[in-house]
């Protein structure tokens, strides 16, 4: 084929492999476990199909899904279904935002920078911190970035992770710690209470940070002030992780309780569930640590003629400076999701956010009381926002499947989050937001009664 373009000759490849000390291209994939590698094309897939045939095939596959919008929906555990006003979607698709998406020559994109400046201001205020960055990829990687930052600030390498931290966040931290040599002190959650005493007891002269989720993975809410004081006394940082930012419309911000770094997942505001991504990581901290903060930071200034303008004040990302000097290997921020978050937040305003939070809590209390009245079901939480944990008279994983068969998406089983942990198999985490109608709640209660009968 005379038109085929081959950028590298076999000699070019051999030379490059020689420089980096690899015997073959396959050596570049040694970190991928053997079991996860395919020996050839994906088995069972035809080598080629017409576009129409592929579209038809995927449409048939899609029909097997239960759409969140079509069923009573009570899933949470780190990703929440809220009503996103139609105006959010309309505004983020305006050409002014879409075309100026990533500020490579930042000062040209004044509109984008201004939106990110507003976003940062909203996140900092929501989290009770001095300063926030222009966003991270998602909550779990923001959590790891906070641990990495705490190591740079304290020059220590042991992080103590709460048993209430979402297991997916823990696994991301474990993956990254393999490459940095950080030690992670982790524990399994218990249905009998949080591990605040363990966290305070584990802080020593080697501890860089303590990481706690608020509300935690089972929906429990604790005062972080004593933990913050214990961290401060030992020279360690307190990192708070918020996976449900709507909660902060009702409960005290972690920064106000002494957290040094507050991170989280912003998906709840402006961003739909969409099969788990793309999401938007939130990251805020104290002024004194701003130079160690990962990502980019937009600032407000004045131009040569004295008019207000926006600049990238801090960009210690490897895209901007030498890799070994970068605070992080993040290459961008979640621009479009940050914009959606900011528009939704602006439409709500402070009063709207408080009202939305109150509505979520009231709905959740109603559901918790009704379900806990079912024989054999009990409520684990003594406090919660819009998400709580029940113990069922039988393993919850099977119950979730039986509820789904009745058309009710009835929560996340702890058996799914912690497959090996016998003590948690009867636990079911249920999230209730403003989208749950009276009919949805009736359907959940009725279906659970039938499944447990």
Coordinates of C-alpha atoms in Angstrom, one line a residue:
X1 CA 0.0 0.0 0.0
X2 CA 1.9 3.1 -1.2
X3 CA -0.2 5.4 1.1
X4 CA 0.7 3.6 4.3
X5 CA 2.7 5.8 6.7
X6 CA 5.3 4.1 9.0
X7 CA 6.9 6.7 11.2
X8 CA 9.5 4.3 12.7
X9 CA 11.7 1.8 11.0
X10 CA 12.6 -1.4 12.8
X11 CA 16.1 0.1 13.3
X12 CA 14.6 3.2 14.9
X13 CA 12.6 1.0 17.3
X14 CA 15.6 -1.1 18.2
X15 CA 17.7 2.0 18.9
X16 CA 15.0 3.5 21.2
X17 CA 14.6 0.2 23.1
X18 CA 18.4 0.1 23.5
X19 CA 18.5 3.6 25.0
X20 CA 15.9 2.8 27.7
X21 CA 17.3 -0.7 28.3
X22 CA 14.2 -2.7 27.1
X23 CA 14.6 -5.9 25.1
X24 CA 11.3 -5.6 23.2
X25 CA 8.1 -3.6 23.1
X26 CA 6.5 -6.3 25.3
X27 CA 9.0 -5.3 28.1
X28 CA 7.2 -2.0 28.3
X29 CA 4.1 -3.8 29.7
X30 CA 5.6 -5.8 32.5
X31 CA 3.5 -3.9 35.1
X32 CA 0.3 -5.3 33.5
X33 CA -0.4 -8.7 35.1
X34 CA -0.1 -11.6 32.7
X35 CA -3.7 -12.6 33.3
X36 CA -4.9 -9.2 32.1
X37 CA -3.0 -9.2 28.8
X38 CA -4.7 -10.4 25.6
X39 CA -2.6 -12.7 23.4
X40 CA -4.4 -11.4 20.3
X41 CA -7.7 -9.7 19.2
X42 CA -10.5 -9.7 21.8
X43 CA -12.0 -13.2 21.7
X44 CA -15.6 -13.6 20.5
X45 CA -15.6 -10.3 18.6
X46 CA -15.8 -10.3 14.8
X47 CA -12.8 -8.6 13.1
X48 CA -15.0 -6.2 11.2
X49 CA -18.7 -5.1 11.1
X50 CA -20.6 -2.4 9.3
X51 CA -21.4 0.7 11.2
X52 CA -25.2 -0.1 11.1
X53 CA -24.6 -3.6 12.5
X54 CA -22.5 -2.2 15.3
X55 CA -25.1 0.4 16.2
X56 CA -27.8 -2.2 16.2
X57 CA -25.7 -4.5 18.4
X58 CA -25.0 -1.8 21.0
X59 CA -28.6 -0.6 21.0
X60 CA -29.6 -4.2 22.0
X61 CA -26.9 -4.3 24.7
X62 CA -28.1 -1.0 26.0
X63 CA -31.7 -2.3 26.4
X64 CA -30.4 -4.7 29.1
X65 CA -29.4 -1.7 31.4
X66 CA -31.8 -0.5 34.0
X67 CA -31.7 3.3 33.6
X68 CA -31.4 5.3 36.8
X69 CA -34.1 7.7 35.5
X70 CA -36.7 5.0 34.9
X71 CA -36.6 3.2 38.3
X72 CA -36.8 4.0 42.0
X73 CA -33.1 4.8 42.6
X74 CA -31.3 4.6 46.0
X75 CA -27.7 4.0 45.1
X76 CA -24.9 6.2 46.5
X77 CA -21.6 5.1 48.0
X78 CA -19.6 7.9 46.4
X79 CA -21.7 8.8 43.4
X80 CA -25.1 10.5 43.8
X81 CA -28.2 11.1 41.7
X82 CA -29.4 14.6 42.1
X83 CA -31.6 16.7 39.8
X84 CA -29.4 18.7 37.5
X85 CA -31.3 21.8 36.1
X86 CA -31.7 21.8 32.3
X87 CA -30.0 25.2 32.2
X88 CA -26.7 23.6 33.3
X89 CA -26.5 21.4 30.2
X90 CA -27.6 24.3 28.0
X91 CA -25.0 26.7 29.3
X92 CA -22.0 24.4 29.3
X93 CA -22.6 23.7 25.6
X94 CA -22.3 27.4 24.6
X95 CA -19.5 27.9 22.1
X96 CA -17.7 30.4 24.4
X97 CA -17.1 27.7 26.9
X98 CA -16.6 24.7 24.6
X99 CA -14.0 26.4 22.4
X100 CA -11.9 27.9 25.2
X101 CA -11.8 24.6 27.0
X102 CA -8.2 24.2 28.2
X103 CA -6.2 27.4 28.8
X104 CA -2.9 26.4 27.1
X105 CA -2.2 30.1 26.5
X106 CA -4.2 30.9 29.6
X107 CA -4.5 34.7 29.6
X108 CA -6.2 34.6 26.2
X109 CA -9.0 32.5 27.7
X110 CA -10.3 35.1 30.1
X111 CA -13.8 33.6 30.3
X112 CA -12.5 30.2 31.2
X113 CA -10.1 31.6 33.8
X114 CA -12.9 33.7 35.4
X115 CA -15.2 30.6 35.6
X116 CA -12.4 28.6 37.2
X117 CA -11.7 31.5 39.7
X118 CA -15.4 31.5 40.6
X119 CA -15.3 27.7 41.0
X120 CA -12.3 27.9 43.3
X121 CA -14.0 30.5 45.4
X122 CA -17.1 28.3 45.7
X123 CA -15.1 25.2 46.6
X124 CA -13.0 27.0 49.2
X125 CA -16.1 28.5 50.8
X126 CA -18.0 25.1 50.7
X127 CA -15.0 23.3 52.3
X128 CA -14.2 26.0 54.9
X129 CA -10.7 26.5 53.5
X130 CA -8.6 29.5 52.4
X131 CA -7.8 28.4 48.9
X132 CA -8.9 25.7 46.3
X133 CA -7.4 24.7 43.0
X134 CA -9.0 24.6 39.6
X135 CA -10.1 20.9 40.1
X136 CA -8.6 17.5 39.9
X137 CA -9.6 14.4 37.8
X138 CA -11.9 12.9 40.5
X139 CA -12.3 12.4 44.2
X140 CA -10.1 9.3 44.6
X141 CA -7.1 10.8 42.8
X142 CA -7.6 14.1 44.7
X143 CA -7.5 12.0 47.9
X144 CA -4.1 10.5 46.8
X145 CA -2.8 13.9 45.8
X146 CA -3.6 15.2 49.3
X147 CA -1.6 12.3 50.9
X148 CA 1.3 13.1 48.5
X149 CA 1.1 16.8 49.4
X150 CA 1.1 16.0 53.2
X151 CA 4.3 14.0 52.6
X152 CA 5.9 17.0 51.0
X153 CA 4.8 19.4 53.8
X154 CA 5.7 17.2 56.7
X155 CA 8.6 15.3 55.1
X156 CA 7.1 12.1 56.6
X157 CA 5.8 9.1 54.8
X158 CA 3.1 7.3 56.9
X159 CA -0.5 8.0 56.2
X160 CA -3.2 6.7 58.6
X161 CA -6.5 6.0 56.7
X162 CA -9.8 5.8 58.4
X163 CA -11.8 2.6 58.1
X164 CA -14.7 4.8 57.0
X165 CA -12.8 5.9 53.8
X166 CA -14.4 4.5 50.7
X167 CA -12.6 1.3 49.7
X168 CA -12.1 2.5 46.1
X169 CA -10.3 5.6 47.4
X170 CA -8.1 3.3 49.6
X171 CA -7.2 1.1 46.6
X172 CA -6.2 4.1 44.5
X173 CA -4.0 5.3 47.4
X174 CA -2.5 1.8 47.7
X175 CA -1.7 1.7 44.0
X176 CA 0.1 5.1 44.1
X177 CA 1.9 4.3 47.3
X178 CA 3.6 1.4 45.6
X179 CA 5.6 4.0 43.5
X180 CA 6.3 6.5 46.3
X181 CA 7.2 4.2 49.2
X182 CA 4.6 5.7 51.5
X183 CA 3.2 3.5 54.2
X184 CA -0.5 3.3 54.6
X185 CA -2.1 2.2 57.9
X186 CA -5.6 1.0 56.9
X187 CA -8.5 -0.9 58.6
X188 CA -11.8 -2.5 57.8
X189 CA -14.9 -0.7 58.9
X190 CA -17.1 -2.0 61.7
X191 CA -20.8 -1.7 62.0
X192 CA -20.4 -1.0 65.8
X193 CA -19.0 2.5 65.3
X194 CA -16.2 4.6 63.8
X195 CA -12.5 4.2 64.4
X196 CA -11.8 7.7 65.8
X197 CA -9.9 6.2 68.8
X198 CA -7.8 4.1 66.5
X199 CA -6.9 7.1 64.4
X200 CA -5.9 9.3 67.3
X201 CA -3.9 6.4 68.8
X202 CA -2.1 5.8 65.6
X203 CA -0.6 9.3 65.2
X204 CA 3.1 9.4 65.9
X205 CA 6.3 11.2 64.9
X206 CA 6.3 9.4 61.5
X207 CA 2.7 10.3 60.6
X208 CA 2.4 12.7 57.7
X209 CA -1.4 12.7 57.7
X210 CA -4.7 11.2 58.9
X211 CA -7.3 10.7 56.2
X212 CA -11.0 10.6 57.2
X213 CA -14.2 10.6 55.2
X214 CA -17.0 13.0 56.1
X215 CA -19.8 11.7 56.1
X216 CA -18.0 8.3 55.9
X217 CA -18.7 5.4 53.6
X218 CA -21.5 4.1 55.9
X219 CA -23.0 7.6 56.1
X220 CA -21.8 8.4 59.6
X221 CA -20.9 11.9 60.6
X222 CA -18.4 12.8 63.4
X223 CA -17.0 15.9 64.8
X224 CA -13.5 16.2 63.4
X225 CA -12.2 18.8 65.9
X226 CA -10.6 16.3 68.4
X227 CA -8.8 14.5 65.6
X228 CA -7.6 17.8 64.1
X229 CA -6.2 18.8 67.5
X230 CA -4.4 15.5 67.9
X231 CA -2.9 15.8 64.4
X232 CA -1.8 19.4 65.0
X233 CA -0.1 18.4 68.3
X234 CA 2.0 15.7 66.5
X235 CA 2.8 17.8 63.4
X236 CA 0.6 15.7 61.1
X237 CA -2.0 17.0 58.7
X238 CA -5.7 16.2 58.8
X239 CA -7.2 15.4 55.4
X240 CA -11.0 15.3 55.1
X241 CA -12.6 13.6 52.1
X242 CA -16.1 14.6 51.1
X243 CA -17.8 12.4 48.5
X244 CA -21.2 14.2 48.9
X245 CA -20.7 18.0 48.7
X246 CA -24.5 18.6 49.1
X247 CA -24.0 17.5 52.7
X248 CA -22.1 20.7 53.4
X249 CA -25.3 22.6 52.9
X250 CA -26.4 21.1 56.3
X251 CA -23.3 20.1 58.3
X252 CA -20.2 22.0 59.4
X253 CA -17.4 22.3 56.8
X254 CA -14.3 20.2 57.6
X255 CA -12.0 23.3 57.3
X256 CA -13.9 25.0 60.1
X257 CA -13.2 21.9 62.3
X258 CA -9.4 22.2 61.7
X259 CA -8.8 20.0 58.6
X260 CA -5.6 21.1 56.8
X261 CA -6.6 19.7 53.4
X262 CA -10.2 19.0 52.2
X263 CA -10.7 17.0 49.0
X264 CA -13.7 15.4 47.5
X265 CA -15.9 14.4 44.5
X266 CA -17.9 17.2 43.0
X267 CA -20.1 14.9 40.8
X268 CA -23.2 15.6 43.0
X269 CA -23.5 19.1 41.6
X270 CA -24.0 19.6 37.9
X271 CA -22.6 16.3 36.8
X272 CA -24.8 13.2 36.1
X273 CA -23.9 9.6 37.0
X274 CA -23.0 8.6 33.4
X275 CA -21.5 5.1 34.1
X276 CA -18.9 6.5 36.5
X277 CA -17.3 9.4 34.7
X278 CA -16.0 11.9 33.8
X279 CA -16.2 13.4 37.3
X280 CA -14.5 16.4 39.0
X281 CA -12.1 16.3 41.9
X282 CA -12.2 19.1 44.5
X283 CA -9.1 20.2 46.4
X284 CA -8.7 22.9 49.0
X285 CA -6.2 23.8 51.7
X286 CA -4.8 26.4 54.0
X287 CA -3.0 29.5 52.5
X288 CA 0.4 28.4 54.0
X289 CA 0.4 25.2 52.0
X290 CA -0.6 26.7 48.7
X291 CA 2.9 26.2 47.1
X292 CA 2.6 22.4 47.7
X293 CA -0.9 22.2 46.2
X294 CA -1.1 20.1 43.0
X295 CA -2.8 21.2 39.8
X296 CA -3.4 24.8 38.8
X297 CA -4.6 27.9 40.5
X298 CA -6.4 30.9 38.8
X299 CA -5.9 34.3 40.3
X300 CA -7.5 37.8 39.8
X301 CA -5.3 40.8 39.0
X302 CA -5.3 44.0 37.0
X303 CA -3.9 44.5 33.5
X304 CA -1.6 47.3 32.3
X305 CA -4.5 49.7 32.0
X306 CA -5.9 48.9 35.4
X307 CA -8.8 46.6 34.3
X308 CA -9.6 43.4 36.2
X309 CA -8.2 40.3 34.6
X310 CA -7.5 36.7 35.4
X311 CA -4.2 34.7 35.2
X312 CA -2.8 31.3 36.1
X313 CA -1.2 32.2 39.4
X314 CA 0.3 28.8 40.1
X315 CA 0.9 26.0 37.7
X316 CA 3.2 23.5 39.3
X317 CA 2.0 20.7 37.0
X318 CA 4.4 18.7 34.9
X319 CA 2.8 20.1 31.8
X320 CA 4.2 23.5 32.8
X321 CA 7.5 22.9 34.5
X322 CA 10.2 20.2 34.6
X323 CA 8.7 16.9 35.6
X324 CA 11.0 16.3 38.6
X325 CA 10.1 19.7 40.0
X326 CA 6.3 19.3 39.6
X327 CA 4.1 18.8 42.7
X328 CA 2.0 16.4 40.7
X329 CA 1.8 14.6 37.4
X330 CA -1.8 15.9 36.8
X331 CA -1.8 17.4 33.3
X332 CA -5.1 19.4 33.3
X333 CA -8.2 20.1 35.4
X334 CA -11.7 18.7 34.8
X335 CA -12.7 21.9 33.0
X336 CA -16.2 21.1 31.7
X337 CA -17.3 19.3 34.9
X338 CA -15.9 22.1 37.0
X339 CA -18.0 24.5 34.9
X340 CA -21.1 22.4 35.3
X341 CA -20.5 22.2 39.1
X342 CA -20.0 26.0 39.2
X343 CA -23.2 26.8 37.2
X344 CA -25.3 24.4 39.3
X345 CA -23.9 25.9 42.5
X346 CA -24.5 29.5 41.2
X347 CA -28.1 28.6 40.3
X348 CA -28.7 27.2 43.8
X349 CA -26.9 30.0 45.7
X350 CA -26.3 29.6 49.4
X351 CA -29.9 29.5 50.4
X352 CA -30.8 27.0 47.6
X353 CA -27.9 24.7 48.7
X354 CA -29.2 24.8 52.3
X355 CA -32.7 24.1 51.1
X356 CA -31.6 21.2 48.9
X357 CA -29.6 19.7 51.8
X358 CA -32.5 20.0 54.2
X359 CA -34.7 18.2 51.6
X360 CA -32.2 15.4 51.2
X361 CA -31.9 14.9 54.9
X362 CA -35.7 14.9 55.5
X363 CA -36.2 12.4 52.7
X364 CA -33.5 10.1 54.1
X365 CA -34.9 10.2 57.6
X366 CA -38.3 9.3 56.3
X367 CA -36.9 6.2 54.5
X368 CA -34.6 5.1 57.3
X369 CA -37.5 5.1 59.8
X370 CA -39.8 3.2 57.5
X371 CA -37.2 0.6 56.5
X372 CA -35.9 0.1 60.0
X373 CA -39.5 -0.8 61.1
X374 CA -39.4 -3.9 58.8
X375 CA -38.8 -7.0 61.0
X376 CA -35.2 -8.1 61.1
X377 CA -33.9 -4.8 59.7
X378 CA -32.0 -2.4 61.9
X379 CA -30.3 1.0 61.3
X380 CA -26.5 1.2 62.0
X381 CA -26.2 5.0 62.1
X382 CA -26.9 7.3 65.0
X383 CA -26.3 10.2 62.6
X384 CA -26.4 10.6 58.8
X385 CA -27.1 13.2 56.1
X386 CA -28.7 11.5 53.0
X387 CA -27.1 8.1 53.2
X388 CA -27.3 5.5 55.9
X389 CA -26.5 1.8 56.5
X390 CA -29.0 -1.0 57.4
X391 CA -28.3 -4.5 58.5
X392 CA -30.6 -7.1 57.0
X393 CA -31.5 -10.5 58.2
X394 CA -29.7 -12.1 55.2
X395 CA -26.7 -11.2 53.0
X396 CA -27.4 -7.9 51.3
X397 CA -25.8 -8.7 47.9
X398 CA -28.5 -11.2 47.0
X399 CA -31.2 -8.7 48.3
X400 CA -29.9 -6.0 45.9
X401 CA -30.3 -8.4 42.9
X402 CA -33.8 -9.4 44.0
X403 CA -34.8 -5.7 44.4
X404 CA -33.4 -5.0 40.9
X405 CA -35.5 -7.8 39.5
X406 CA -38.5 -6.0 41.0
X407 CA -37.4 -2.8 39.2
X408 CA -36.0 -1.1 42.4
X409 CA -32.3 0.0 42.5
X410 CA -32.2 -0.4 46.2
X411 CA -28.7 0.5 47.5
X412 CA -25.1 -0.7 47.5
X413 CA -24.3 -3.8 49.5
X414 CA -21.2 -3.8 51.8
X415 CA -20.5 -7.3 50.4
X416 CA -19.9 -5.7 47.1
X417 CA -17.5 -3.0 48.6
X418 CA -15.8 -5.5 51.0
X419 CA -16.2 -9.0 49.4
X420 CA -14.0 -10.8 51.8
X421 CA -15.2 -9.3 55.1
X422 CA -17.7 -11.7 56.8
X423 CA -18.9 -9.2 59.4
X424 CA -20.2 -6.8 56.7
X425 CA -22.1 -9.1 54.4
X426 CA -25.5 -8.1 55.8
X427 CA -24.9 -4.4 55.4
X428 CA -26.8 -2.3 52.8
X429 CA -25.9 1.4 52.2
X430 CA -29.0 3.4 51.0
X431 CA -28.8 6.9 49.6
X432 CA -31.9 9.1 49.4
X433 CA -31.8 12.4 47.5
X434 CA -34.4 14.9 46.4
X435 CA -35.1 12.8 43.3
X436 CA -36.8 10.1 45.4
X437 CA -40.6 10.6 45.1
X438 CA -43.2 9.3 47.5
X439 CA -44.0 6.5 45.0
X440 CA -40.3 5.5 44.8
X441 CA -40.1 5.3 48.6
X442 CA -43.3 3.2 48.8
X443 CA -41.9 0.9 46.0
X444 CA -38.6 0.4 48.0
X445 CA -40.4 -0.4 51.2
X446 CA -42.8 -2.8 49.6
X447 CA -40.1 -4.6 47.5
X448 CA -37.8 -4.9 50.6
X449 CA -40.6 -6.4 52.6
X450 CA -41.4 -8.9 49.9
X451 CA -37.7 -9.9 49.4
X452 CA -37.1 -10.4 53.1
X453 CA -40.5 -12.2 53.8

